[in-house]
Short mmCIF file of C-alpha atoms and ligand atoms in Angstrom, two decimals:
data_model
loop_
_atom_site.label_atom_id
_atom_site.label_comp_id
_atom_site.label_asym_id
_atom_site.label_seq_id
_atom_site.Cartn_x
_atom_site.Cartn_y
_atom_site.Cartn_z
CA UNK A 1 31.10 39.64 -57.41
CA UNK A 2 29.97 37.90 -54.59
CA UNK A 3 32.13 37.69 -51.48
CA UNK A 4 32.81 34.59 -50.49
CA UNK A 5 32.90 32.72 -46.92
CA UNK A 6 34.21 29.56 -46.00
CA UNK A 7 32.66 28.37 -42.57
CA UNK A 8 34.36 25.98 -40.09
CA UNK A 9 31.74 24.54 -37.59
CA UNK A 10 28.92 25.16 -39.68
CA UNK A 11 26.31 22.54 -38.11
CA UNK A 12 27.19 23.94 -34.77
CA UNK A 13 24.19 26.53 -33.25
CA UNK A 14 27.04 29.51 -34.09
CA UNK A 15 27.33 28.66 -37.54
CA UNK A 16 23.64 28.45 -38.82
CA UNK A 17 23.46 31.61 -37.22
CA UNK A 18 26.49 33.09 -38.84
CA UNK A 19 25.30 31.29 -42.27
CA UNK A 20 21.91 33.04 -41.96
CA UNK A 21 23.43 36.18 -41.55
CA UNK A 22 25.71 36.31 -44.33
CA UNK A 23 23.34 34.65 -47.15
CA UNK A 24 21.01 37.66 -46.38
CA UNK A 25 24.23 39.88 -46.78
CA UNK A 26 24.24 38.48 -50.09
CA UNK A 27 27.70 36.27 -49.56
CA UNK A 28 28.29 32.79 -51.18
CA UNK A 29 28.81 30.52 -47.74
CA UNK A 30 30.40 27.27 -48.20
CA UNK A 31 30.39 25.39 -44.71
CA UNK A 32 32.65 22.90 -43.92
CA UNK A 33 31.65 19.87 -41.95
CA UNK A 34 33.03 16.48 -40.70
CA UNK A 35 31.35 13.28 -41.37
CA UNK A 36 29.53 11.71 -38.95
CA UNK A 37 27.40 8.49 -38.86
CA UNK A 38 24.01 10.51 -37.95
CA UNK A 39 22.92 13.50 -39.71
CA UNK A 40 23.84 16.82 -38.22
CA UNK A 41 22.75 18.96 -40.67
CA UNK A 42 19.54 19.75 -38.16
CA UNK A 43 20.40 23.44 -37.86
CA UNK A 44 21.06 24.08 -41.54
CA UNK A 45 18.63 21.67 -43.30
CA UNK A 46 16.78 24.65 -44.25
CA UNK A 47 19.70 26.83 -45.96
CA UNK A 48 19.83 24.79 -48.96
CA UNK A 49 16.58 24.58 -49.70
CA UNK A 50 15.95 28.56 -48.89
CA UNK A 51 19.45 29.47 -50.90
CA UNK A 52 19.83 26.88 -53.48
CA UNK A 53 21.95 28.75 -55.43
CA UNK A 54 24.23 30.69 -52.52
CA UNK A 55 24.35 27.62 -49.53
CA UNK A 56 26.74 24.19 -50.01
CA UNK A 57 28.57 22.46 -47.62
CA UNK A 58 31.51 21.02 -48.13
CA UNK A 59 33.17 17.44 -46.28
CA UNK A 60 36.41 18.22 -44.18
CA UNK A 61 37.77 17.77 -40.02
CA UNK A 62 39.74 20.37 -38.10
CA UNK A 63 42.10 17.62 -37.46
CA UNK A 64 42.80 16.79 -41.31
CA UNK A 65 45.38 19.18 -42.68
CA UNK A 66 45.14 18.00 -46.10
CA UNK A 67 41.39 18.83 -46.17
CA UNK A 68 41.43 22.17 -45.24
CA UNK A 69 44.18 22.69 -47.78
CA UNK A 70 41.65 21.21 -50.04
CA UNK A 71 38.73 23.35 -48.75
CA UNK A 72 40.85 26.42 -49.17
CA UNK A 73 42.53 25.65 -52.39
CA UNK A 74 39.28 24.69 -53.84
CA UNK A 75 36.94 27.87 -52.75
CA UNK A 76 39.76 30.33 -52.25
CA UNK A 77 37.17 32.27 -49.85
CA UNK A 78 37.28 36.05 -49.00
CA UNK A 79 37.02 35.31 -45.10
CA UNK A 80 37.08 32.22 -43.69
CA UNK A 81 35.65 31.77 -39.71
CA UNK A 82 36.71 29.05 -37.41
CA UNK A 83 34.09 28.01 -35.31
CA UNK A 84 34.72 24.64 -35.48
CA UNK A 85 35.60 23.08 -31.61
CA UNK A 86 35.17 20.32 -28.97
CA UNK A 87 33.03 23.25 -27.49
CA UNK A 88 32.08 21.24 -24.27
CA UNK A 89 34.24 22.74 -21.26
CA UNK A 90 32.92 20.00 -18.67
CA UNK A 91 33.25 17.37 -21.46
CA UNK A 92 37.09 18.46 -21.93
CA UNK A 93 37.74 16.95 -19.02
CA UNK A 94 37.16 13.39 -20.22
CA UNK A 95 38.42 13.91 -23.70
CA UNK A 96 41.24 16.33 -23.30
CA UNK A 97 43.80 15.14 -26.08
CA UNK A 98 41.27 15.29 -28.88
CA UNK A 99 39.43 18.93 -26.98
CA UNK A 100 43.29 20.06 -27.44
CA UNK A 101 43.98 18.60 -30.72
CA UNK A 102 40.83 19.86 -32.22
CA UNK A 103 40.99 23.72 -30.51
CA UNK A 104 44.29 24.32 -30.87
CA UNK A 105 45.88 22.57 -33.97
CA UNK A 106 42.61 22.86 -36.01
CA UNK A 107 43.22 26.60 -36.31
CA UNK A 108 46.91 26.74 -36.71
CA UNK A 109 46.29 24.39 -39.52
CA UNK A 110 44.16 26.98 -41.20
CA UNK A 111 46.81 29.69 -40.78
CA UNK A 112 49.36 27.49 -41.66
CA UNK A 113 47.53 27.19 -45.19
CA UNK A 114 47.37 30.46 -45.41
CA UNK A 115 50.62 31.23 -44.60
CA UNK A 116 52.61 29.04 -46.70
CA UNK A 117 50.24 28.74 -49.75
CA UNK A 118 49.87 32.68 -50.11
CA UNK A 119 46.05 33.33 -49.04
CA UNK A 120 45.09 36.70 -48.47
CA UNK A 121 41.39 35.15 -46.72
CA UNK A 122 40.74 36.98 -44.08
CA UNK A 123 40.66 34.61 -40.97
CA UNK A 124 38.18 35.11 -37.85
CA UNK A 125 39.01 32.36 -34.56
CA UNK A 126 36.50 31.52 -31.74
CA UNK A 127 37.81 32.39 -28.81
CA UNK A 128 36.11 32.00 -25.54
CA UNK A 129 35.59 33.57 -22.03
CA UNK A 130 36.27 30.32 -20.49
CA UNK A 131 40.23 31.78 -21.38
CA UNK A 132 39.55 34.17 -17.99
CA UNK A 133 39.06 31.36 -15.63
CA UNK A 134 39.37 32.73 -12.45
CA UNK A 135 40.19 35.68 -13.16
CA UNK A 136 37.91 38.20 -11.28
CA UNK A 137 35.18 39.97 -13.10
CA UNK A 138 34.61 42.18 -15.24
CA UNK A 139 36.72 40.86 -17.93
CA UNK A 140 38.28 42.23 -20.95
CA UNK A 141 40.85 42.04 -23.25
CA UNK A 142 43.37 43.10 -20.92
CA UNK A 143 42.42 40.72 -18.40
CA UNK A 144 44.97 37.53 -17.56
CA UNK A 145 43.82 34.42 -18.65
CA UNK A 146 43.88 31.83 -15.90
CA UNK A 147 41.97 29.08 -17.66
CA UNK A 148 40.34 26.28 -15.75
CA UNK A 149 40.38 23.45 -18.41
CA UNK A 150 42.14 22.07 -21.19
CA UNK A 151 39.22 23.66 -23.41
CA UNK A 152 39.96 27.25 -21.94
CA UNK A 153 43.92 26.20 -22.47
CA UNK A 154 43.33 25.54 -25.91
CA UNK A 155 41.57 28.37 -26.97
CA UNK A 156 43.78 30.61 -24.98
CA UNK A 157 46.80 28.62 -27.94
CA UNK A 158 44.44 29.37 -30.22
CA UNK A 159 44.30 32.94 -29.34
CA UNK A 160 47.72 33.00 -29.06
CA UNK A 161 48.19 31.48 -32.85
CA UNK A 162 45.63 34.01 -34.17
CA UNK A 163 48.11 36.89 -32.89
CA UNK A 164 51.28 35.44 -33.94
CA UNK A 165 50.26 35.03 -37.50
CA UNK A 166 48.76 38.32 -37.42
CA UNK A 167 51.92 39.96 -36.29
CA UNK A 168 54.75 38.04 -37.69
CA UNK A 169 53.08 37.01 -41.31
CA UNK A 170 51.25 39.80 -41.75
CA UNK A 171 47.61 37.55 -42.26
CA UNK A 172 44.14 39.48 -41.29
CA UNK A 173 43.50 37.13 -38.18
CA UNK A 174 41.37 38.14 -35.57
CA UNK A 175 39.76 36.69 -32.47
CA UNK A 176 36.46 37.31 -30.87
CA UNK A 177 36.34 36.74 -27.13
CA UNK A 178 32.69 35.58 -26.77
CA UNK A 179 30.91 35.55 -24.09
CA UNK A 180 28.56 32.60 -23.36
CA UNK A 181 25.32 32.87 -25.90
CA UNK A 182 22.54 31.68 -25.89
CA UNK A 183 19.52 30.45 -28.66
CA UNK A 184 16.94 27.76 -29.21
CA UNK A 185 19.45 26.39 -31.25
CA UNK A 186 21.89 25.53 -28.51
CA UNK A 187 23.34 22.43 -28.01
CA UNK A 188 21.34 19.81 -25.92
CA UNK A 189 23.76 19.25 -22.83
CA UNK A 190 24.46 22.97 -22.06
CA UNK A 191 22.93 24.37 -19.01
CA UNK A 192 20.32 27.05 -20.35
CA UNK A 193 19.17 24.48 -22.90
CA UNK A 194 19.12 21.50 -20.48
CA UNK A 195 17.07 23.65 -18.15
CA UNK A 196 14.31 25.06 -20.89
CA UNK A 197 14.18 21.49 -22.80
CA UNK A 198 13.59 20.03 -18.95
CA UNK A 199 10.84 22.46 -18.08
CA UNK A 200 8.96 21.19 -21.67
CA UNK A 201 9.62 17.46 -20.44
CA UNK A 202 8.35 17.81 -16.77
CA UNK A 203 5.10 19.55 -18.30
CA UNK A 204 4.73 16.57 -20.70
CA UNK A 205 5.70 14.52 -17.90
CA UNK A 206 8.58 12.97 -19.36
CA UNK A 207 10.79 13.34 -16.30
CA UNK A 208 10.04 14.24 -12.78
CA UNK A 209 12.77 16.26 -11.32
CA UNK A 210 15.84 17.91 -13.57
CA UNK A 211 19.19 17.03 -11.93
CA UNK A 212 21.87 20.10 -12.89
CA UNK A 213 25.47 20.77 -11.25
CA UNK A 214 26.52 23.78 -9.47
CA UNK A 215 23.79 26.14 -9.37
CA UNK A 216 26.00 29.09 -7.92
CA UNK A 217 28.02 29.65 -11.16
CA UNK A 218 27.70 33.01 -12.69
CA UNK A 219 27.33 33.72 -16.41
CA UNK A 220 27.32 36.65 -18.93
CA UNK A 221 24.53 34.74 -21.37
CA UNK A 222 23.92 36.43 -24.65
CA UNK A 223 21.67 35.85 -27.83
CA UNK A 224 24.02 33.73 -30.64
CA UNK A 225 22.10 35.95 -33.22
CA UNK A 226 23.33 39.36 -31.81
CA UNK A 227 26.79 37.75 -31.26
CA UNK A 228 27.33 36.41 -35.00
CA UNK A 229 26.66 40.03 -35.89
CA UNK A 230 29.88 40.99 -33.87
CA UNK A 231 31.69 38.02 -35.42
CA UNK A 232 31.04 39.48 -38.83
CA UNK A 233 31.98 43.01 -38.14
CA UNK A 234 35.46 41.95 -36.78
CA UNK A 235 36.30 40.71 -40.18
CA UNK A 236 34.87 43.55 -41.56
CA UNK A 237 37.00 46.32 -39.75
CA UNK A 238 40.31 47.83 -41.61
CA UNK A 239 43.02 46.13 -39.19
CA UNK A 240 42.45 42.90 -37.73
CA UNK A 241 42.27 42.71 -33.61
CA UNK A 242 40.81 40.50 -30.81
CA UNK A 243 36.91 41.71 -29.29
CA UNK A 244 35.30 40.33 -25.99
CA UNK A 245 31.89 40.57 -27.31
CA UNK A 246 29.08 39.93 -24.05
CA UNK A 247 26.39 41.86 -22.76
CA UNK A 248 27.92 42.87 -19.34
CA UNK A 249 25.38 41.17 -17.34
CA UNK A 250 25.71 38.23 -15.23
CA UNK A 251 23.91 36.17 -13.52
CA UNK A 252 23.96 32.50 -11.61
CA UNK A 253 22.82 29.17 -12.76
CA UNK A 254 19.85 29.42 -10.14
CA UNK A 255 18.77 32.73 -11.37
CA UNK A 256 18.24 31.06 -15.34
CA UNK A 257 16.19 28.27 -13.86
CA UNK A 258 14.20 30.52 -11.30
CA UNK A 259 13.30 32.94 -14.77
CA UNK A 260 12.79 30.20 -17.04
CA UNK A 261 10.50 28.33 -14.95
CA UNK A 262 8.67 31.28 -13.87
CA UNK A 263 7.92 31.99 -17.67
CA UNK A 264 5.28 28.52 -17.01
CA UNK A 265 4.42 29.83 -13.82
CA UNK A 266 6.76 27.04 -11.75
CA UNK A 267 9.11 26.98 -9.06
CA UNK A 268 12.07 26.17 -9.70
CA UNK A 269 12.84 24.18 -6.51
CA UNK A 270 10.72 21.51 -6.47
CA UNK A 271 11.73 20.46 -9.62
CA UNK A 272 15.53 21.07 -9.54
CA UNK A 273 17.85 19.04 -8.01
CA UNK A 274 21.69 19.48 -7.60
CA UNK A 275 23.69 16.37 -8.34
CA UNK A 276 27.30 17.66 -8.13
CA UNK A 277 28.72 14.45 -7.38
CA UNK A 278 27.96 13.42 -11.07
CA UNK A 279 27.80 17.18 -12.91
CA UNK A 280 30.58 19.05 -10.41
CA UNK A 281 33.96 19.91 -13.01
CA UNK A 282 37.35 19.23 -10.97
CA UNK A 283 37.78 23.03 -11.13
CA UNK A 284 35.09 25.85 -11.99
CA UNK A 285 34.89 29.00 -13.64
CA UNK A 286 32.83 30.86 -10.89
CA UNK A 287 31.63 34.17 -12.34
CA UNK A 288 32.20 35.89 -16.20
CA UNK A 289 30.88 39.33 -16.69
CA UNK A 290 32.30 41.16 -19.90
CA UNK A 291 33.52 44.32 -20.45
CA UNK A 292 32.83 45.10 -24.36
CA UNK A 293 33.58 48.45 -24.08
CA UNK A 294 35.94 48.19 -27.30
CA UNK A 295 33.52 46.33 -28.96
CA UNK A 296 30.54 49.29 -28.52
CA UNK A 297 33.43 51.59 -29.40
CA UNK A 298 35.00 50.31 -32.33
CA UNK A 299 32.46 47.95 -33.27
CA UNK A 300 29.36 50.18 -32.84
CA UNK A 301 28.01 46.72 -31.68
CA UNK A 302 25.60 46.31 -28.97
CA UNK A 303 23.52 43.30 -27.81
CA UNK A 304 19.28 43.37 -28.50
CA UNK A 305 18.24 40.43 -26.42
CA UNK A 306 19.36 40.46 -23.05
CA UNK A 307 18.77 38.02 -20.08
CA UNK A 308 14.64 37.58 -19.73
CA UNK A 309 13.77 37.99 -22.96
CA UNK A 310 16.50 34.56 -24.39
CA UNK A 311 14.55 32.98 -21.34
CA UNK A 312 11.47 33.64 -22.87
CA UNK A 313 12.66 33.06 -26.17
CA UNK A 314 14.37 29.58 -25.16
CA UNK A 315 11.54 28.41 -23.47
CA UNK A 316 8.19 28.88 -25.88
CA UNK A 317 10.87 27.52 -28.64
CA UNK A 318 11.45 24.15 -26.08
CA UNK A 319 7.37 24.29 -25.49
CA UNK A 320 6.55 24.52 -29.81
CA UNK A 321 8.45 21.59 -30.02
CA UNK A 322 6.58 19.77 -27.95
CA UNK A 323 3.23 20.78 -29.52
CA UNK A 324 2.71 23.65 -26.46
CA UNK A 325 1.55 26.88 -26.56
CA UNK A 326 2.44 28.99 -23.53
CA UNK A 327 -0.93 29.28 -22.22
CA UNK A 328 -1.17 25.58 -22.53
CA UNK A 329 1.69 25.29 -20.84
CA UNK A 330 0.61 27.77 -17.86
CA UNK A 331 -2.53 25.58 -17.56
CA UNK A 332 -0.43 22.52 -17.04
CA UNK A 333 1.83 23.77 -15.12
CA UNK A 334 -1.15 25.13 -12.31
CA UNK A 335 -1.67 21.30 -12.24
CA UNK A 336 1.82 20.39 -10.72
P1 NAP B 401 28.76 23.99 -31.26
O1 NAP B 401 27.30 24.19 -31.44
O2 NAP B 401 29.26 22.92 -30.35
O3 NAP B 401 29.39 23.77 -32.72
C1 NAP B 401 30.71 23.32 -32.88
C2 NAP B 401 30.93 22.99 -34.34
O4 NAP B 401 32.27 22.49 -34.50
C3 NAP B 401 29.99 21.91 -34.89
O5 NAP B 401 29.64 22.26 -36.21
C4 NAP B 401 30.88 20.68 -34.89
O6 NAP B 401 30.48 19.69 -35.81
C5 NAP B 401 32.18 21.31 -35.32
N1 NAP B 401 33.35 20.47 -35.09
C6 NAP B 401 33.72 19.85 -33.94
N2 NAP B 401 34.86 19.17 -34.13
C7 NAP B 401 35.21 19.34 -35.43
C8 NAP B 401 36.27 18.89 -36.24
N3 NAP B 401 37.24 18.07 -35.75
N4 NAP B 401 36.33 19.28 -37.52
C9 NAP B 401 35.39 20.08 -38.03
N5 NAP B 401 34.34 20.53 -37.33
C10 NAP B 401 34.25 20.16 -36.04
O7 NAP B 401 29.46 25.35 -30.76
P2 NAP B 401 28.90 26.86 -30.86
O8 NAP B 401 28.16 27.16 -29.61
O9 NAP B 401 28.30 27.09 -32.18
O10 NAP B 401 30.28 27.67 -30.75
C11 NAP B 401 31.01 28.02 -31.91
C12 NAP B 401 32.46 28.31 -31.52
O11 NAP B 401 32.49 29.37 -30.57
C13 NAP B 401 33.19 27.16 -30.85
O12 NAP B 401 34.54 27.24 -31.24
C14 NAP B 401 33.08 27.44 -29.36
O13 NAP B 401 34.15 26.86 -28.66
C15 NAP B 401 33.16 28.96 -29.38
N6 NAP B 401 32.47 29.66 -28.30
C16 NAP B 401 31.15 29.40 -28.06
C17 NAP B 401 30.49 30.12 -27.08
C18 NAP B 401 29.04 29.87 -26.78
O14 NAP B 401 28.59 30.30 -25.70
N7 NAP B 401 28.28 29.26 -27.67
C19 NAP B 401 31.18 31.10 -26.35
C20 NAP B 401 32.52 31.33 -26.63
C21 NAP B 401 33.15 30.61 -27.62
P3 NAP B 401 29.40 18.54 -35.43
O15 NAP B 401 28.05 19.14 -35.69
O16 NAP B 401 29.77 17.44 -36.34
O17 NAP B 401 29.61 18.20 -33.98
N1 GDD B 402 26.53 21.78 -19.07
C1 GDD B 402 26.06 21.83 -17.81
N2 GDD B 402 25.15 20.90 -17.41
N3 GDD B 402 26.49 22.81 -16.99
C2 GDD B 402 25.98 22.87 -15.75
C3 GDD B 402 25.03 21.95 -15.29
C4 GDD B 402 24.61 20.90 -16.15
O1 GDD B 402 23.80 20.06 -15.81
N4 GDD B 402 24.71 22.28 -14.01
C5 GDD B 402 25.41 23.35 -13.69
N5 GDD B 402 26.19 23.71 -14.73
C6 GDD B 402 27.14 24.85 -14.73
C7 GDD B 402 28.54 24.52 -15.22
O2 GDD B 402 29.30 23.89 -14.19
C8 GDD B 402 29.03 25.93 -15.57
O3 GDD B 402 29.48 26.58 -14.41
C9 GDD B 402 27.76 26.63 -16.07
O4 GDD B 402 26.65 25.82 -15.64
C10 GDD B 402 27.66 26.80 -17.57
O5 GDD B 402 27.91 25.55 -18.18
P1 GDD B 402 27.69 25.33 -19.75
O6 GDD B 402 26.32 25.71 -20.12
O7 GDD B 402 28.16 23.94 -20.05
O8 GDD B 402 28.64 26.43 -20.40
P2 GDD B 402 30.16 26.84 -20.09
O9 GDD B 402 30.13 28.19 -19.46
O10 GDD B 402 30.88 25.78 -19.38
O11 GDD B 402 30.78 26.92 -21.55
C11 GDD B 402 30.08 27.62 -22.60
O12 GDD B 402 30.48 28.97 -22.62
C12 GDD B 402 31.86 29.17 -22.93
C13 GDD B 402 32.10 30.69 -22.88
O13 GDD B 402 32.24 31.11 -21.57
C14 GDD B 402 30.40 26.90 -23.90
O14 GDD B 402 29.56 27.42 -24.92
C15 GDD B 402 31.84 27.10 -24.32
O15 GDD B 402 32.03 26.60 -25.65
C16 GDD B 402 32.13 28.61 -24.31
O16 GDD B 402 33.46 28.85 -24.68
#
């Protein structure tokens, strides 16, 4: 018998990834995603077509209690992983009730399901380094959470949530503490992306200069294929518990844009510009740097791609999809 995985978030870069992963681990993956009046299938178009017989998605919304209980009631999966979120920290500032409503509720819904209807799935919940806030680094999963937004306050609930059913009902629910990650798949108004997608554009001259926020900010940035490889294992170990899963590096916003445009052959300040006044959040997170020492431990997880090489990776995937080769690209870029 196949095992079988239900996937919340599935159009989102983490859950192609994940979806990849566990079709070649031979699972049955149902993903479960929310209508929307534009396609956003991008990232998974190719799963039914490669796994015909293994891949389907399935309608439902975080929000909607009575579709997840239909979801669940319908699939009755082995392990179910909630990926699903308002993911955008610097966008949770404008759209905080629905951030909060999605993060937190969304996955005491699922338990709630679980709970009362007698599910033994095993549950996996996205949690987030964005819970540490300010806390100094290195982090790990002894460190306070001092979040800095209502999407680090909701995933720190949701964390919360995950624990409580685990200890008072008795469920397998686990969280993963990720670290930020990384992949040409990632979303189009996160920093890494915005930076490699802008260094394609100003070579095709599309824009001129590439206006960011606070360059200063320090991040742990990790591959999303190493980390879904984590995500998986935490379901898989005999008692559920909570992972930070990073690559205990760190380094600043300026330091991604000085590597990634030095992979053309570009500097990166004469084509940077900082426009806090329109990107600055009302508070930052200034520096995350995990600890996974648990996670290499327990785990026997370790990341592969570290820091250059998802530069490199980000940017000739940002340069093939604008017809670009990196030589071509170098031989541009000795033009500008
Ligand atoms: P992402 O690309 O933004 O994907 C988020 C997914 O959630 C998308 O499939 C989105 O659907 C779905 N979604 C949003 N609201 C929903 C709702 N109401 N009902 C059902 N689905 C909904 O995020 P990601 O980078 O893959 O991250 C996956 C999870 O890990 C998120 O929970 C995120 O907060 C957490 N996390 C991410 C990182 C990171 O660095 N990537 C680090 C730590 C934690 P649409 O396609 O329709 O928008
Ligand atoms: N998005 C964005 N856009 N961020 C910018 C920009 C810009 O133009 N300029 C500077 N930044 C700074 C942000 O202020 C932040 O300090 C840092 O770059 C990273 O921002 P994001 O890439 O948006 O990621 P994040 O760290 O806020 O959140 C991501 O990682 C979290 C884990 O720590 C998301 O993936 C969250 O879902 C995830 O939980």
């Amino acid at each position: 018998m196949k095992k079988k995985a239900l996937i919340f978030g599935v159009t989102g870069q983490d859950g192609s990834y994940l979806s990849e992963l566990l079709l070649k681990k031979n699972y049955e993956v149902i993903g479960v995603m929310r209508r929307s009046s534009a396609f956003n299938t991008a990232r998974i178009d190719h799963l039914y077509a490669l796994y015909p017989n293994q891949f389907d998605t399935s309608y439902g919304d975080l929000s909607d209690l009575n579709s997840i209980e239909r979801n669940i009631e319908k699939f009755e999966p082995d392990e179910i992983y909630n990926l699903a979120a308002q993911s955008h920290v610097g966008v949770s500032f404008e759209i905080s009730d629905s951030t909060f409503d999605i993060n937190a509720f969304g996955p005491l819904n699922i338990l709630q399901v679980l709970k009362n209807k007698g599910f033994k799935s095993k549950f996996y919940q996205a949690c987030s380094s964005e819970m540490f806030g300010i806390s100094p680094p290195p982090q790990n999963e002894n460190t306070l959470f001092q979040p800095q937004s209502i999407y680090g306050v909701s995933k720190v609930c949701a964390y919360y949530t995950t624990r409580y059913f685990r200890q008072a009902f008795n469920l397998f629910a686990a969280n993963g503490i990720l670290f930020n990650h990384e992949s040409p798949r990632r979303g189009l108004n996160f920093v890494t992306k915005k930076i490699t997608i802008g260094i394609a554009k100003i070579l095709t001259n599309e824009i001129k200069i590439l206006e960011l926020g606070n360059l200063s900010a320090r991040r742990d940035w990790g591959f999303a294929g190493d980390y879904v490889e984590a995500i998986w294992n935490i379901l898989q170990q005999d008692k559920p518990d909570d992972f930070v899963i990073s690559t205990g590096e760190n380094y600043s916003i300026e330091d991604f844009a000085r590597e990634a445009f030095n992979v053309v052959g570009l500097d990166w300040k004469k084509f940077v510009k900082s426009n806090v006044s329109r990107y600055l959040r009302p508070s930052e997170v200034p520096s995350l740097l995990g600890d996974s020492s648990k996670a290499i431990k327990q785990l026997k997880w370790k990341p592969k791609v570290l820091f250059k090489d998802l530069c490199l990776m980000m940017v000739e995937s940002d340069l093939k999809s604008f017809n670009l080769t990196l030589d071509e690209a170098k031989k541009i870029a000795k033009k500008l």
